[in-house]
Coordinates of C-alpha atoms in Angstrom, one line a residue:
M970 CA 139.9 -197.7 150.5
T971 CA 142.2 -196.3 153.3
A972 CA 143.8 -199.0 153.5
I973 CA 145.0 -199.7 149.9
F974 CA 145.8 -196.1 149.7
T975 CA 147.6 -195.0 152.3
G976 CA 149.8 -198.2 153.4
L977 CA 148.2 -198.2 157.2
R978 CA 149.6 -201.0 158.7
A979 CA 146.3 -202.7 160.4
S980 CA 147.1 -201.9 164.0
E981 CA 147.0 -198.0 163.0
L982 CA 143.7 -198.3 161.4
R983 CA 142.2 -199.8 164.0
G984 CA 143.6 -197.0 166.4
L985 CA 142.9 -194.3 164.5
T986 CA 140.8 -191.9 165.8
W987 CA 138.8 -189.0 163.9
D988 CA 140.8 -186.8 165.7
D989 CA 143.7 -187.4 163.6
V990 CA 142.2 -187.5 159.7
N991 CA 141.7 -183.9 158.7
L992 CA 139.6 -184.1 155.8
E993 CA 140.1 -180.5 154.6
R994 CA 144.2 -180.9 154.7
A995 CA 143.7 -184.2 153.0
V996 CA 145.9 -186.0 156.0
I997 CA 145.9 -188.7 158.2
R998 CA 148.5 -188.2 161.1
V999 CA 149.4 -191.9 162.6
R1000 CA 150.1 -191.2 166.6
Q1001 CA 148.2 -194.0 168.2
R1002 CA 147.5 -198.1 167.4
A1003 CA 145.6 -200.7 169.1
D1004 CA 147.9 -204.3 169.4
R1005 CA 146.4 -207.5 169.1
W1006 CA 144.5 -207.6 172.5
N1007 CA 142.8 -204.1 171.6
N1008 CA 145.0 -202.1 173.4
I1009 CA 145.6 -198.2 172.2
G1010 CA 149.1 -197.3 172.6
S1011 CA 152.1 -195.4 170.6
P1012 CA 152.6 -196.8 167.0
K1013 CA 155.0 -199.4 166.6
S1014 CA 158.7 -197.1 165.9
A1015 CA 159.1 -193.0 166.1
T1016 CA 159.2 -193.5 162.2
S1017 CA 155.5 -194.7 162.7
Q1018 CA 154.2 -191.4 164.0
R1019 CA 153.8 -189.5 160.6
E1020 CA 151.3 -187.5 158.2
V1021 CA 150.4 -189.6 155.1
P1022 CA 148.9 -187.9 152.4
L1023 CA 145.0 -188.8 151.4
A1024 CA 144.0 -189.2 147.6
P1025 CA 140.4 -187.5 146.8
I1026 CA 138.5 -190.6 146.7
V1027 CA 139.2 -191.3 150.5
V1028 CA 138.5 -188.5 151.1
N1029 CA 135.0 -188.2 149.8
T1030 CA 134.3 -192.0 151.0
L1031 CA 135.9 -190.6 155.0
R1032 CA 133.5 -187.8 154.8
E1033 CA 130.4 -190.2 154.1
W1034 CA 131.9 -193.1 156.4
K1035 CA 132.5 -190.4 159.2
L1036 CA 128.3 -189.7 159.2
A1037 CA 127.4 -193.6 159.5
C1038 CA 130.6 -194.3 161.9
P1039 CA 129.7 -195.7 165.1
K1040 CA 129.9 -192.8 167.6
S1041 CA 132.2 -193.8 170.8
E1042 CA 133.8 -192.4 173.7
L1043 CA 137.1 -193.5 172.1
D1044 CA 136.3 -191.7 168.6
L1045 CA 137.9 -194.8 166.2
A1046 CA 137.6 -194.0 162.9
F1047 CA 137.0 -197.8 162.0
P1048 CA 135.7 -199.1 165.1
S1049 CA 133.3 -202.2 166.5
R1050 CA 129.6 -201.7 165.9
L1051 CA 129.6 -200.7 169.4
G1052 CA 132.3 -198.7 168.7
N1053 CA 135.4 -200.2 170.6
V1054 CA 138.3 -201.5 168.6
E1055 CA 137.7 -203.8 166.0
S1056 CA 139.8 -206.9 166.6
L1057 CA 142.3 -208.3 163.6
P1058 CA 140.3 -211.5 163.1
N1059 CA 136.7 -209.8 163.1
L1060 CA 137.9 -207.4 160.4
H1061 CA 139.2 -210.0 158.5
R1062 CA 136.0 -212.4 158.7
R1063 CA 133.1 -209.5 158.7
G1064 CA 134.8 -207.3 156.4
L1065 CA 137.9 -208.9 154.0
G1066 CA 136.5 -212.3 153.9
T1067 CA 133.0 -211.2 152.9
L1068 CA 134.5 -209.1 150.0
Q1069 CA 136.7 -211.8 149.4
V1070 CA 133.7 -214.3 148.9
A1071 CA 131.7 -211.7 147.1
A1072 CA 134.6 -211.2 144.2
G1073 CA 134.9 -215.2 144.0
I1074 CA 138.3 -214.8 145.5
T1075 CA 137.6 -217.6 148.0
S1076 CA 134.5 -219.8 149.6
D1077 CA 135.4 -219.1 152.9
R1078 CA 134.6 -216.0 154.9
E1079 CA 136.4 -217.0 158.0
H1080 CA 139.8 -217.5 155.9
P1081 CA 140.6 -215.2 153.2
K1082 CA 142.9 -215.3 151.2
Y1083 CA 144.2 -211.6 151.4
G1084 CA 144.8 -210.1 154.8
L1085 CA 145.1 -205.8 155.3
H1086 CA 148.6 -206.5 155.1
A1087 CA 148.2 -206.7 151.4
F1088 CA 146.8 -203.4 151.3
R1089 CA 149.6 -202.3 152.7
H1090 CA 152.0 -203.7 150.3
A1091 CA 150.2 -202.8 147.3
A1092 CA 150.1 -199.3 148.4
A1093 CA 153.7 -199.4 148.8
S1094 CA 153.9 -200.6 145.2
L1095 CA 151.7 -197.9 143.9
F1096 CA 153.6 -195.2 145.9
I1097 CA 156.5 -196.5 144.0
E1098 CA 154.6 -196.9 141.0
Q1099 CA 154.0 -193.4 140.7
G1100 CA 157.5 -192.4 141.1
F1101 CA 157.8 -191.4 145.1
S1102 CA 161.5 -191.2 145.8
P1103 CA 162.9 -194.0 148.3
K1104 CA 162.7 -191.7 151.3
R1105 CA 159.5 -190.6 150.3
V1106 CA 158.1 -194.4 150.2
Q1107 CA 159.7 -194.8 153.6
A1108 CA 158.6 -192.3 155.3
L1109 CA 154.9 -192.4 154.4
M1110 CA 155.2 -196.4 155.0
G1111 CA 156.2 -195.9 158.4
H1112 CA 159.7 -197.4 158.3
S1113 CA 162.5 -197.1 160.9
S1114 CA 165.4 -197.4 158.1
I1115 CA 165.8 -197.0 154.1
Q1116 CA 167.3 -200.3 154.8
M1117 CA 163.7 -201.9 155.6
T1118 CA 162.0 -200.0 152.5
F1119 CA 164.8 -201.3 149.8
D1120 CA 164.5 -204.8 151.6
T1121 CA 160.7 -205.0 151.1
Y1122 CA 160.3 -203.0 147.8
G1123 CA 164.0 -202.2 146.5
H1124 CA 163.2 -204.9 143.5
L1125 CA 160.5 -202.2 142.5
F1126 CA 162.4 -199.0 142.2
P1127 CA 163.8 -198.8 138.7
S1128 CA 166.7 -199.5 137.7
K1129 CA 169.3 -200.1 135.0
D1130 CA 170.6 -203.1 135.0
D1131 CA 172.9 -202.8 131.9
D1132 CA 176.0 -202.6 133.3
A1133 CA 177.5 -202.1 130.2
A1134 CA 175.7 -199.4 128.5
A1135 CA 176.1 -197.5 132.2
M1136 CA 179.8 -197.7 131.9
Q1137 CA 179.8 -196.2 128.8
Q1138 CA 178.0 -193.5 129.5
L1139 CA 179.8 -193.0 132.3
Q1140 CA 183.3 -193.2 130.2
A1141 CA 181.7 -190.5 127.9
R1142 CA 181.0 -188.2 130.7
L1143 CA 184.1 -188.3 131.8
V1144 CA 187.1 -188.9 129.5
G1145 CA 184.8 -188.0 126.1

């Protein structure tokens, strides 16, 4: 739920602490990530440090999850059963793989068809569909440049591809 509504990277979700989840303000602050070796560190880039708003359903889901979440010194929002950083392969096998087998998407839980990155793309697509500006999508996704946002999602932003009609409108505005 959190992944598809926020667009956070898998590493950002794995490194997210409850201190960075503000349920009253309905925002997540991205300040750290867990790398492929499960070490906690700085996000991918300076622009990766950001605040991401939460939909009401995510706030409610996180409130419930916080009560059941394994406790640990790391205070992670999405830890392993023992409270440590959850590895990405385990998330894919135990979480996504199991869900995708149950949904009939795949028969192999060890190799899910869709990984966590698919949720990131889905979130960006939904932001664009809701009319978020390109700069807002860039900020929410934590992209280091608008070029990255446009190279990845530019085809999803609304555009007028009728050059002839656009030129007629331009002429009408300039010379009547």
